[in-house]
PDB file of C-alpha atoms and ligand atoms in Angstrom:
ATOM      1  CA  UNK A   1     -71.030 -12.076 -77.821  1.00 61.00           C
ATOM      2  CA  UNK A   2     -70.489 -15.770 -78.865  1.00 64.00           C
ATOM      3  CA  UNK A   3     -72.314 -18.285 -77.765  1.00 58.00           C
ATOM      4  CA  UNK A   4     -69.967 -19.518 -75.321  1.00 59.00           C
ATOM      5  CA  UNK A   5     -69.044 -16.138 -73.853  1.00 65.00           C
ATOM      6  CA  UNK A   6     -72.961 -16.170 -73.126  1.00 64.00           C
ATOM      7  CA  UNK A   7     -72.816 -19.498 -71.645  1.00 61.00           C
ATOM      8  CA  UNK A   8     -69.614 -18.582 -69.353  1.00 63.00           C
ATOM      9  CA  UNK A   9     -71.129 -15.805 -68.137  1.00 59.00           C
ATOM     10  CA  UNK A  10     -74.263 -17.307 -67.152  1.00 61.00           C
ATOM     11  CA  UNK A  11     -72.491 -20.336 -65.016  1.00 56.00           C
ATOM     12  CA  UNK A  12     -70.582 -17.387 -63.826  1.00 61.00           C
ATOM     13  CA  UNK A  13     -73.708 -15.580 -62.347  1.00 58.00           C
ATOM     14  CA  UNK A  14     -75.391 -18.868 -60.951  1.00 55.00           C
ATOM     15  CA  UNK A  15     -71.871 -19.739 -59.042  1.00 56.00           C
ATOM     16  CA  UNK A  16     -72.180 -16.402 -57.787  1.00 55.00           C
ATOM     17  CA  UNK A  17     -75.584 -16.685 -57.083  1.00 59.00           C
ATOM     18  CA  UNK A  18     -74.676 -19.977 -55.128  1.00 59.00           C
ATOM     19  CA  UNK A  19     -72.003 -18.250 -52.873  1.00 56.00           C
ATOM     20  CA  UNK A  20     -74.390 -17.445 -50.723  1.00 54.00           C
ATOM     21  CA  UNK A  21     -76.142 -20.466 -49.813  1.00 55.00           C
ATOM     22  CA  UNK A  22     -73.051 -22.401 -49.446  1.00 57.00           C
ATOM     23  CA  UNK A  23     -71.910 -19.605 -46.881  1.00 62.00           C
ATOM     24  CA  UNK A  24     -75.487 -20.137 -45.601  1.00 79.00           C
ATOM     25  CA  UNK A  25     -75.035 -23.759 -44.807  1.00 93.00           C
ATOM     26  CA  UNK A  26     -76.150 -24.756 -40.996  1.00 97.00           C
ATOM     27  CA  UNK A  27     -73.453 -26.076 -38.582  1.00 98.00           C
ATOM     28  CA  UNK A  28     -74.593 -27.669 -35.798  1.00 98.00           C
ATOM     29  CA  UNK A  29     -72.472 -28.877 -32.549  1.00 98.00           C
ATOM     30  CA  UNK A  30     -72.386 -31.951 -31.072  1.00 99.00           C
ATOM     31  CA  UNK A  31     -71.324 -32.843 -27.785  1.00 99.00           C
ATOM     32  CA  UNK A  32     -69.379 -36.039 -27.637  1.00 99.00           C
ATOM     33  CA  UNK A  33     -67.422 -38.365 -24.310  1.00 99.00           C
ATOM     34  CA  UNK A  34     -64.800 -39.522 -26.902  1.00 99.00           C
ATOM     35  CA  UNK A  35     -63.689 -42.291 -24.206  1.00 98.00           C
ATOM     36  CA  UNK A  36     -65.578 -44.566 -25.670  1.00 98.00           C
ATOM     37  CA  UNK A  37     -63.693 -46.397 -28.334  1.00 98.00           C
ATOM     38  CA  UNK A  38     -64.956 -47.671 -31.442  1.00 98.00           C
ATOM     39  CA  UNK A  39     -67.643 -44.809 -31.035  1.00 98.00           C
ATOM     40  CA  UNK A  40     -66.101 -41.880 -30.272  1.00 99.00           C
ATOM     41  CA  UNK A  41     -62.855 -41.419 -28.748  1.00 98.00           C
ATOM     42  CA  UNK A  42     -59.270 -39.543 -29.369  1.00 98.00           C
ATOM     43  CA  UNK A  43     -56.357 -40.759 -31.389  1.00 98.00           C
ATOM     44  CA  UNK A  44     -52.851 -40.421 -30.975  1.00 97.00           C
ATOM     45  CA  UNK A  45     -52.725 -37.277 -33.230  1.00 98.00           C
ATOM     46  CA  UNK A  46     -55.509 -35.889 -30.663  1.00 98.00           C
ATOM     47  CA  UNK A  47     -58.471 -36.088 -33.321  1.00 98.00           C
ATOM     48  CA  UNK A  48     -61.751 -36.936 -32.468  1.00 98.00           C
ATOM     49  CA  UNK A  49     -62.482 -40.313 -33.919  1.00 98.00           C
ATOM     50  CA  UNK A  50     -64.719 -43.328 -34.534  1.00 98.00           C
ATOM     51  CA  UNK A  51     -68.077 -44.676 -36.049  1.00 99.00           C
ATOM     52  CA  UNK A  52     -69.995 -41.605 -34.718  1.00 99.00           C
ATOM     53  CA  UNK A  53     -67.538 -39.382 -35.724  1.00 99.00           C
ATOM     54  CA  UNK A  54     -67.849 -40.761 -39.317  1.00 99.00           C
ATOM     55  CA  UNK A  55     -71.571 -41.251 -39.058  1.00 99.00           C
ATOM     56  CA  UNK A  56     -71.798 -37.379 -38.135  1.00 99.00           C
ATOM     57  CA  UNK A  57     -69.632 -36.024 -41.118  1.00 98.00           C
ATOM     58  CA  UNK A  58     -71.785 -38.741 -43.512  1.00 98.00           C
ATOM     59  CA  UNK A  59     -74.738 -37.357 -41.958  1.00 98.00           C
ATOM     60  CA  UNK A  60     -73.815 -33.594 -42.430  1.00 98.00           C
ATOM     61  CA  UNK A  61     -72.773 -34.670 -46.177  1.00 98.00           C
ATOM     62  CA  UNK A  62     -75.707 -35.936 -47.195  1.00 98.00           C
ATOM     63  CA  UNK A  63     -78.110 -33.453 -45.839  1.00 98.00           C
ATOM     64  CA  UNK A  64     -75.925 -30.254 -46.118  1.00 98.00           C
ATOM     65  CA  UNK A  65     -74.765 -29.169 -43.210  1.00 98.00           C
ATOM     66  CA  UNK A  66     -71.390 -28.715 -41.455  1.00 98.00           C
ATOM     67  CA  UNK A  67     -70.755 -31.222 -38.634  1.00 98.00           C
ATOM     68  CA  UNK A  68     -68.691 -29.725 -35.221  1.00 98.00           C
ATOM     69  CA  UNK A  69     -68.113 -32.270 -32.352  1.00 98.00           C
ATOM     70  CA  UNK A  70     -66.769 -30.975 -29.506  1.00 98.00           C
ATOM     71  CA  UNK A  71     -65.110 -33.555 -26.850  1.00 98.00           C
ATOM     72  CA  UNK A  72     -67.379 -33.422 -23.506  1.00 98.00           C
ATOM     73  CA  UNK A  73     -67.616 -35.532 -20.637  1.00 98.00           C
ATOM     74  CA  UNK A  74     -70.237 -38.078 -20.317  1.00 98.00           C
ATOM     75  CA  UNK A  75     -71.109 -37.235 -16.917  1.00 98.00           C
ATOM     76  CA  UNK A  76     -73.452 -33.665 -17.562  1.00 97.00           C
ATOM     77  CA  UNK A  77     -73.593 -34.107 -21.288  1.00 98.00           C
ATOM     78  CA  UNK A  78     -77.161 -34.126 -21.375  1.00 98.00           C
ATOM     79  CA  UNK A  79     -77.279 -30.478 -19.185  1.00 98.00           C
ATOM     80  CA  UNK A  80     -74.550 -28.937 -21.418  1.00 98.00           C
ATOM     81  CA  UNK A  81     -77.359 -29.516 -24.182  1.00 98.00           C
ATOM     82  CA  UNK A  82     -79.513 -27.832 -22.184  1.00 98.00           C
ATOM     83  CA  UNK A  83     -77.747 -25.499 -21.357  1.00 98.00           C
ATOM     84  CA  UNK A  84     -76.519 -24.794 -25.055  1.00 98.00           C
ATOM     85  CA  UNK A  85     -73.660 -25.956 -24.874  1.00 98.00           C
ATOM     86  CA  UNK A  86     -73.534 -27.888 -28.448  1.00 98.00           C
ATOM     87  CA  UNK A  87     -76.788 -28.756 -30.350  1.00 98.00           C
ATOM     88  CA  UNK A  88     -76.950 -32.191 -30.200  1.00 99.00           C
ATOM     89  CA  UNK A  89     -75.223 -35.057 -28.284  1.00 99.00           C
ATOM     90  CA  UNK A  90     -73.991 -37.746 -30.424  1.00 99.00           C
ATOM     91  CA  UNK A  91     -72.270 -40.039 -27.671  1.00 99.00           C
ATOM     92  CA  UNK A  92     -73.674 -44.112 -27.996  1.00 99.00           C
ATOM     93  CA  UNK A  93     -76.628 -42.667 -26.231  1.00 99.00           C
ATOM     94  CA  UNK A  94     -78.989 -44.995 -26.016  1.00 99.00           C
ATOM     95  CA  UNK A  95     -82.729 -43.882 -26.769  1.00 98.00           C
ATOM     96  CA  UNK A  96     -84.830 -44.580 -23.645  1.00 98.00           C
ATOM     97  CA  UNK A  97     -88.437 -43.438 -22.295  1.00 98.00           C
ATOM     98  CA  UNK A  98     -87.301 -41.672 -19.673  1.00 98.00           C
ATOM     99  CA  UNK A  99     -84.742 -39.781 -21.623  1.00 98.00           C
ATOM    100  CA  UNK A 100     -87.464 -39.010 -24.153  1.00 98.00           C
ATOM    101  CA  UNK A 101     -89.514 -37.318 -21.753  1.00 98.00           C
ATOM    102  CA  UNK A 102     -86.999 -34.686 -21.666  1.00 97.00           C
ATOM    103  CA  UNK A 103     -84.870 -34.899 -25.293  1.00 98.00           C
ATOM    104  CA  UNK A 104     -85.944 -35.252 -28.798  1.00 98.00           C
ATOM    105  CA  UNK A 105     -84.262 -38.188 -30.265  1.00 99.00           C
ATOM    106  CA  UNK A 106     -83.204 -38.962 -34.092  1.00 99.00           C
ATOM    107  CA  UNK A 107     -84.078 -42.249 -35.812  1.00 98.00           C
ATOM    108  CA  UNK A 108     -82.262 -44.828 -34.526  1.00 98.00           C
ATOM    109  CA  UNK A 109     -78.913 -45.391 -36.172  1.00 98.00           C
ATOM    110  CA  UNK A 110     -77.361 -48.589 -34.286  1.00 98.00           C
ATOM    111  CA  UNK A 111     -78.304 -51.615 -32.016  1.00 98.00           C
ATOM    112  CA  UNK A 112     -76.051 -52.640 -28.954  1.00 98.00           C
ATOM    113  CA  UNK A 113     -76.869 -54.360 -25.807  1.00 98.00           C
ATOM    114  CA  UNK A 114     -75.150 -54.365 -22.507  1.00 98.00           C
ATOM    115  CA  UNK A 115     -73.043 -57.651 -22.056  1.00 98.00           C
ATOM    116  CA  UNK A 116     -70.837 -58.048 -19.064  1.00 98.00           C
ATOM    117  CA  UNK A 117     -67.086 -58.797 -18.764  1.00 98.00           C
ATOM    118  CA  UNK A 118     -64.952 -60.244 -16.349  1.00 98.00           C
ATOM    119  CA  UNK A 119     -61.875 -61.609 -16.124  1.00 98.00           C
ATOM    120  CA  UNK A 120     -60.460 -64.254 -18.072  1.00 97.00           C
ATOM    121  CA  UNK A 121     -60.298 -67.144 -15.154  1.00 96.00           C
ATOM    122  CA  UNK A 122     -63.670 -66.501 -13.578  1.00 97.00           C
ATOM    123  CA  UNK A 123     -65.492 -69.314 -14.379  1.00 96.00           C
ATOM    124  CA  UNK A 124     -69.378 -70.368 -13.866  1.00 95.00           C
ATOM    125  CA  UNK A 125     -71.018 -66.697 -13.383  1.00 96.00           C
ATOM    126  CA  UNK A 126     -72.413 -65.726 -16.557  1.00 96.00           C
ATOM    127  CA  UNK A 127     -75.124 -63.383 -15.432  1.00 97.00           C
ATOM    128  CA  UNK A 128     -75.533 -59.979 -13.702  1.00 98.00           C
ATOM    129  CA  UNK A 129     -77.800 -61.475 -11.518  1.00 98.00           C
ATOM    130  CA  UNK A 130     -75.271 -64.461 -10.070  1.00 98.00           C
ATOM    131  CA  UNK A 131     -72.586 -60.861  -8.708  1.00 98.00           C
ATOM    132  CA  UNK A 132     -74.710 -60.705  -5.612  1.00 98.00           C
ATOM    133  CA  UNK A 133     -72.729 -59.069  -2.700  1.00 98.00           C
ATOM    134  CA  UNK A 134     -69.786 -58.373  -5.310  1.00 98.00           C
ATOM    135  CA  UNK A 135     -68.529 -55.526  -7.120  1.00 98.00           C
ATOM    136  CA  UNK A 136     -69.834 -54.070 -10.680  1.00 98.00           C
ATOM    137  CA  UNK A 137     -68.798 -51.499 -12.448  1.00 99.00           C
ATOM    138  CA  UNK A 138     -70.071 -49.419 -15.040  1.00 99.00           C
ATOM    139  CA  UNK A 139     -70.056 -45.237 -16.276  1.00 99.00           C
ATOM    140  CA  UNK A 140     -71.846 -43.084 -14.285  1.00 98.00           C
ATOM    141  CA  UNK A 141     -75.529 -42.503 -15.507  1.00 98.00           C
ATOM    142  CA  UNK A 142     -75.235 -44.891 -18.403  1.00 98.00           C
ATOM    143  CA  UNK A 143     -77.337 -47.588 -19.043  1.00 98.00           C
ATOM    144  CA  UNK A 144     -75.090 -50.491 -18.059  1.00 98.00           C
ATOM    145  CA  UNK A 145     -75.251 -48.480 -14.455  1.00 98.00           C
ATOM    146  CA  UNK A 146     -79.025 -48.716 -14.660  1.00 98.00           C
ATOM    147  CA  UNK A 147     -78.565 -51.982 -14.898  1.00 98.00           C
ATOM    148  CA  UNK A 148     -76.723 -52.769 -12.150  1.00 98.00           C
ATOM    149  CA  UNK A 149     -78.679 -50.703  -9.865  1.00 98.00           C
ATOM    150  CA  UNK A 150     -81.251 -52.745 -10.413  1.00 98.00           C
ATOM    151  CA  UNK A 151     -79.731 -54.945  -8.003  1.00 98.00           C
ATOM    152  CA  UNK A 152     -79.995 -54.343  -4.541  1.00 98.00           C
ATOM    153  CA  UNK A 153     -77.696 -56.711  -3.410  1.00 98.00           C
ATOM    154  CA  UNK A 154     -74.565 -55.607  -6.174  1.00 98.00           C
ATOM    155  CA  UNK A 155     -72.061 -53.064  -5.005  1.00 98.00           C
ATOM    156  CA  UNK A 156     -72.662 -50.735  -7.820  1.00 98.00           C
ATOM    157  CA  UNK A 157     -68.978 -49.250  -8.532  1.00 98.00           C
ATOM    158  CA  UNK A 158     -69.589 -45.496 -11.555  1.00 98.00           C
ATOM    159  CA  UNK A 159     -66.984 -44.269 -12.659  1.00 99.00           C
ATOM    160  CA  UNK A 160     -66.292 -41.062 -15.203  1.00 98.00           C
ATOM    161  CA  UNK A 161     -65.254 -43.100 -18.139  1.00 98.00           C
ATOM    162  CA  UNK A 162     -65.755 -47.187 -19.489  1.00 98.00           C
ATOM    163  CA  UNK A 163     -62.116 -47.256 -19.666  1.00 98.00           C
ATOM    164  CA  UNK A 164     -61.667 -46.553 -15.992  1.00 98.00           C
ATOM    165  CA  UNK A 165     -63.940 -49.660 -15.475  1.00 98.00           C
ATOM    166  CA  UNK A 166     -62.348 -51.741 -17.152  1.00 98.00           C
ATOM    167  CA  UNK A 167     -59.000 -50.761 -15.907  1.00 98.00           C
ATOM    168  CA  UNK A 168     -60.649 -51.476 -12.088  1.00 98.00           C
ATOM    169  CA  UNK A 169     -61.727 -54.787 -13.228  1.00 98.00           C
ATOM    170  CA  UNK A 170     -57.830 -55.739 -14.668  1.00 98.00           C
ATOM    171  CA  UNK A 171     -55.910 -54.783 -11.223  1.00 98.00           C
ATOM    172  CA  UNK A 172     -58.795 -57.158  -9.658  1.00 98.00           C
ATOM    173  CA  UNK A 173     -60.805 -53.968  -7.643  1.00 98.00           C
ATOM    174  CA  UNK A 174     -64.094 -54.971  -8.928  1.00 98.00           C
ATOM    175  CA  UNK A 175     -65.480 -57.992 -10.218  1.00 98.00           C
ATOM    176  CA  UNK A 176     -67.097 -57.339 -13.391  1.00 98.00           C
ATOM    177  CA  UNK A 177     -67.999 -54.311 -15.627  1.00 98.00           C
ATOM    178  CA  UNK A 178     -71.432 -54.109 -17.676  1.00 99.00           C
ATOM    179  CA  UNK A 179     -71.000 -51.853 -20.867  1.00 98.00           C
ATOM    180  CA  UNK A 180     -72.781 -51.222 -24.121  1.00 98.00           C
ATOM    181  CA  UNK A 181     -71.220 -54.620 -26.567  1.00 98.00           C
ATOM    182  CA  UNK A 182     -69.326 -52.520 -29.489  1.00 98.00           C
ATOM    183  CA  UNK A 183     -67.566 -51.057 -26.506  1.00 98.00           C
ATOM    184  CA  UNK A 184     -66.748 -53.824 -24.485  1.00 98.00           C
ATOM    185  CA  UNK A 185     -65.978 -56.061 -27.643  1.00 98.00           C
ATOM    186  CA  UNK A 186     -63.286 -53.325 -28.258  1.00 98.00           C
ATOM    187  CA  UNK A 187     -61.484 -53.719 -25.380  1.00 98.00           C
ATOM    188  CA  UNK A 188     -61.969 -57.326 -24.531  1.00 98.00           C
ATOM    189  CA  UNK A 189     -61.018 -58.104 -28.307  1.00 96.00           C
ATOM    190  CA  UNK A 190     -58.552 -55.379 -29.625  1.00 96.00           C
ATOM    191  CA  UNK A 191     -56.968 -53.930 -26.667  1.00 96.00           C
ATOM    192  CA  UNK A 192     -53.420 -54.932 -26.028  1.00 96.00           C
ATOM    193  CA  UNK A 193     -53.353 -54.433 -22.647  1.00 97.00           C
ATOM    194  CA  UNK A 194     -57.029 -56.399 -21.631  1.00 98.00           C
ATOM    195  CA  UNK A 195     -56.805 -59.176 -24.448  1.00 93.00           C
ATOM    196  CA  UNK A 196     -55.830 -62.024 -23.212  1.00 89.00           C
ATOM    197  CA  UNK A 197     -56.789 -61.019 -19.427  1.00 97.00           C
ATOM    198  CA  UNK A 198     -60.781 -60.144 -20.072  1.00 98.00           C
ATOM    199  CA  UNK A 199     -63.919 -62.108 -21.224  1.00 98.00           C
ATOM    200  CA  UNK A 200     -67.035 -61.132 -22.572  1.00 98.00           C
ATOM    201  CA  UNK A 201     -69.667 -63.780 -20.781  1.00 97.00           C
ATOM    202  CA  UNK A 202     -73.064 -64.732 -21.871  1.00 91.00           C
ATOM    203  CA  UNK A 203     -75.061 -62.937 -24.324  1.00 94.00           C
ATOM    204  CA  UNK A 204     -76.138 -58.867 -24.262  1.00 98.00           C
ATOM    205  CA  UNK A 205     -79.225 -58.292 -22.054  1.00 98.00           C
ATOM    206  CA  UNK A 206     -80.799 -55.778 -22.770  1.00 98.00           C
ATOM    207  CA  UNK A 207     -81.883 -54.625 -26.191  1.00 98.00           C
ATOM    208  CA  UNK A 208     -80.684 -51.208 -26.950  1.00 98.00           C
ATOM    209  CA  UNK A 209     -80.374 -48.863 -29.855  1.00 98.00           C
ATOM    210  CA  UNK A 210     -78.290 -45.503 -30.624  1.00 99.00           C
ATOM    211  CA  UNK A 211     -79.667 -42.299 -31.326  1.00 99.00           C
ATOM    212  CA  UNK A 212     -78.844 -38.258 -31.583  1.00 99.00           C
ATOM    213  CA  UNK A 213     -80.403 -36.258 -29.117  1.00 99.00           C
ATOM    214  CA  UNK A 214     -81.276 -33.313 -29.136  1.00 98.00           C
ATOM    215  CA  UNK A 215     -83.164 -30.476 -27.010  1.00 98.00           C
ATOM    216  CA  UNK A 216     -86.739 -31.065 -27.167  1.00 98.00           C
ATOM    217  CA  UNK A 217     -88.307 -29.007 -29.983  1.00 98.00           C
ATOM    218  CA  UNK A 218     -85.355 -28.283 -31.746  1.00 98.00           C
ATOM    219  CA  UNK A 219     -87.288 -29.625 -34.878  1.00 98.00           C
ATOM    220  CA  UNK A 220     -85.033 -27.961 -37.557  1.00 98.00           C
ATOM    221  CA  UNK A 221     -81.910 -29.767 -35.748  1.00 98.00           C
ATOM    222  CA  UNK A 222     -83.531 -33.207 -35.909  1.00 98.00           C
ATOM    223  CA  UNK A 223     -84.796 -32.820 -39.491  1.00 98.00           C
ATOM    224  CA  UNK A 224     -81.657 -32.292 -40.827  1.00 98.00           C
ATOM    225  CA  UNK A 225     -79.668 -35.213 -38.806  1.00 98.00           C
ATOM    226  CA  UNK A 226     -82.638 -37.668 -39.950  1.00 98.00           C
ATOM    227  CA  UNK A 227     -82.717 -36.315 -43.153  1.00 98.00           C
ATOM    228  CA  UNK A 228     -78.836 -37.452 -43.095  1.00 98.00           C
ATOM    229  CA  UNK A 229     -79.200 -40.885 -41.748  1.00 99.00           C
ATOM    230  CA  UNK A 230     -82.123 -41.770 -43.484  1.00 98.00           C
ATOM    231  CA  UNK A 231     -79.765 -40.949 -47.022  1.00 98.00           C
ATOM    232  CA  UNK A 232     -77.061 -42.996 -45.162  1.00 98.00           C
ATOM    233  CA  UNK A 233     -79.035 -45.362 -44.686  1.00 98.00           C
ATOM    234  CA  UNK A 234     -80.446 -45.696 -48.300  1.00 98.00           C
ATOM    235  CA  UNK A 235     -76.864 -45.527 -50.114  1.00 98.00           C
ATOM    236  CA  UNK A 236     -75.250 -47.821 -47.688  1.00 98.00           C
ATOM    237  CA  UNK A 237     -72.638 -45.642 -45.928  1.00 98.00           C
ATOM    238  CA  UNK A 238     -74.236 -46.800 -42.444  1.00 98.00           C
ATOM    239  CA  UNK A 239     -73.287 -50.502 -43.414  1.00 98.00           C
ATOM    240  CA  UNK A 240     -69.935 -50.000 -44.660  1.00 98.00           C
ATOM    241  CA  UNK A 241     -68.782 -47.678 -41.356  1.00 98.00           C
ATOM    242  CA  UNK A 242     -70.385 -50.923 -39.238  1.00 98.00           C
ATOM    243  CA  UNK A 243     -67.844 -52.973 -41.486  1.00 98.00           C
ATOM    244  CA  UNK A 244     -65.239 -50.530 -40.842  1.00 98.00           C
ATOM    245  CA  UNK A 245     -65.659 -49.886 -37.134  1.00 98.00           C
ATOM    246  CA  UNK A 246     -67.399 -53.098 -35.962  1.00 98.00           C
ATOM    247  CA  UNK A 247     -66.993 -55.719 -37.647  1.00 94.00           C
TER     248      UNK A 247
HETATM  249  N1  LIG B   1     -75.405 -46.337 -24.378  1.00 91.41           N
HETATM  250  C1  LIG B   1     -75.139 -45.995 -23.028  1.00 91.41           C
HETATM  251  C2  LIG B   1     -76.095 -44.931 -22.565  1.00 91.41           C
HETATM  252  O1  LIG B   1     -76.670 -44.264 -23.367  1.00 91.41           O
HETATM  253  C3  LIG B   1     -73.714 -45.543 -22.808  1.00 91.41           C
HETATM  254  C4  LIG B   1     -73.258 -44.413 -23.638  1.00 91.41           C
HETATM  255  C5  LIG B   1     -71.927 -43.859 -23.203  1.00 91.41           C
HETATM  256  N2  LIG B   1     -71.344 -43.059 -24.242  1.00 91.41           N
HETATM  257  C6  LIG B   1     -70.130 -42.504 -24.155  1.00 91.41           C
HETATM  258  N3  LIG B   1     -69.667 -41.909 -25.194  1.00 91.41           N
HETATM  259  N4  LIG B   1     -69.484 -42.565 -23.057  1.00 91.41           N
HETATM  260  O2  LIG B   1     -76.306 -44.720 -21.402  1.00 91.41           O
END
């Protein structure tokens, strides 16, 4: 045999011998409320898009496994992990104590605040705190909601999705929406329809940042998605998709 015949036969057997731990590769599920553009939400071909939705494949990439998101709404997300519905929930969520007392959450991968936004002509109200006895509105069991709940004397208005909000807020049924900034900046700044009609006011309040959840325990889950971000991290794929998506 020549030399080379060897050598073919040799890569031959190791890509064989590979077959199986590429077939082995773990895929892992993540539930997702794609209505919540730049993060996650549904183009016009119907495809699940956005920073997370990059982040996830990058993720998966770099620490070898395959990436599934699956569309789900916000409102039960964290029971359909629970109830094993998808392994993970990659939605904006924001890492909190109380949520850790029940969920396991990856590194952090993003910071965001909640900022409030009102129409363009409103003038002199720059705070949550100045809406008493008006209208706010914000998604259902989000953050921003927590926020405004924390005022007794603010009509707290949830609704299923940000976008539904914001649409109250433009036909003039509420008075303001609170909502996580890369969200709100997106339709204050980029949407056609809410451009030139809402305003972002004062700075964010609270300080926030992203992370994966997943069920508590699920320690092989979380090693691999921090495995991922921290490479994503290191090679600077996490700054250009902020570039890309936020910027
Ligand atoms: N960051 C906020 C929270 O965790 C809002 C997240 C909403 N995400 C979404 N995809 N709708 O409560």
């Amino acid at each position: 045999m020549t030399l080379l015949r060897k050598a073919r036969l040799a890569l031959a057997a190791l890509t064989l011998a590979a077959l199986p731990l590429l077939a082995a590769q773990p895929r892992l599920v993540f539930g997702s409320d794609c209505t919540f553009p730049p993060m996650e939400m549904v183009d016009a071909h119907k495809q699940l898009v956005g920073f997370d939705i990059d982040l996830i494949h990058a993720v998966a990439r770099a620490a070898g496994f395959e990436a599934v998101v699956k569309n789900t709404a916000w409102d039960g997300i964290f029971a359909g992990l629970a109830a094993g519905d998808y392994d993970a929930v990659l939605s904006s969520v924001t890492i909190t104590p109380e949520r850790a007392r029940t969920l396991d959450f990856s590194s952090p991968y993003l910071e965001a605040g909640q900022v409030l936004i009102v129409p363009q002509g409103l003038n002199g109200l720059t705070t949550l705190g100045q809406f008493g006895g008006k209208k706010v509105g914000a998604q259902i069991g989000t953050t921003g909601a927590l926020e405004v709940g924390k005022h007794r004397d603010i009509t707290l208005k949830a609704y299923d999705e940000a976008g539904l909000a914001v649409e109250d807020l433009y036909v003039g049924r509420i008075d303001a929406v609170v909502l996580d900034s890369p969200t709100a900046r997106n339709y204050v700044l980029r949407n056609e329809r809410y451009k030139s009609r809402l305003k972002i006011v004062g700075t964010p309040f609270t300080d926030e940042h992203y992370g994966i959840a997943v069920k508590k325990g699920n320690q092989k889950a979380l090693d691999l998605i921090n495995r991922g971000l921290d490479a994503i991290r290191k090679d600077g794929t996490l700054a250009r998709l902020v570039h890309k998506w936020l910027d």
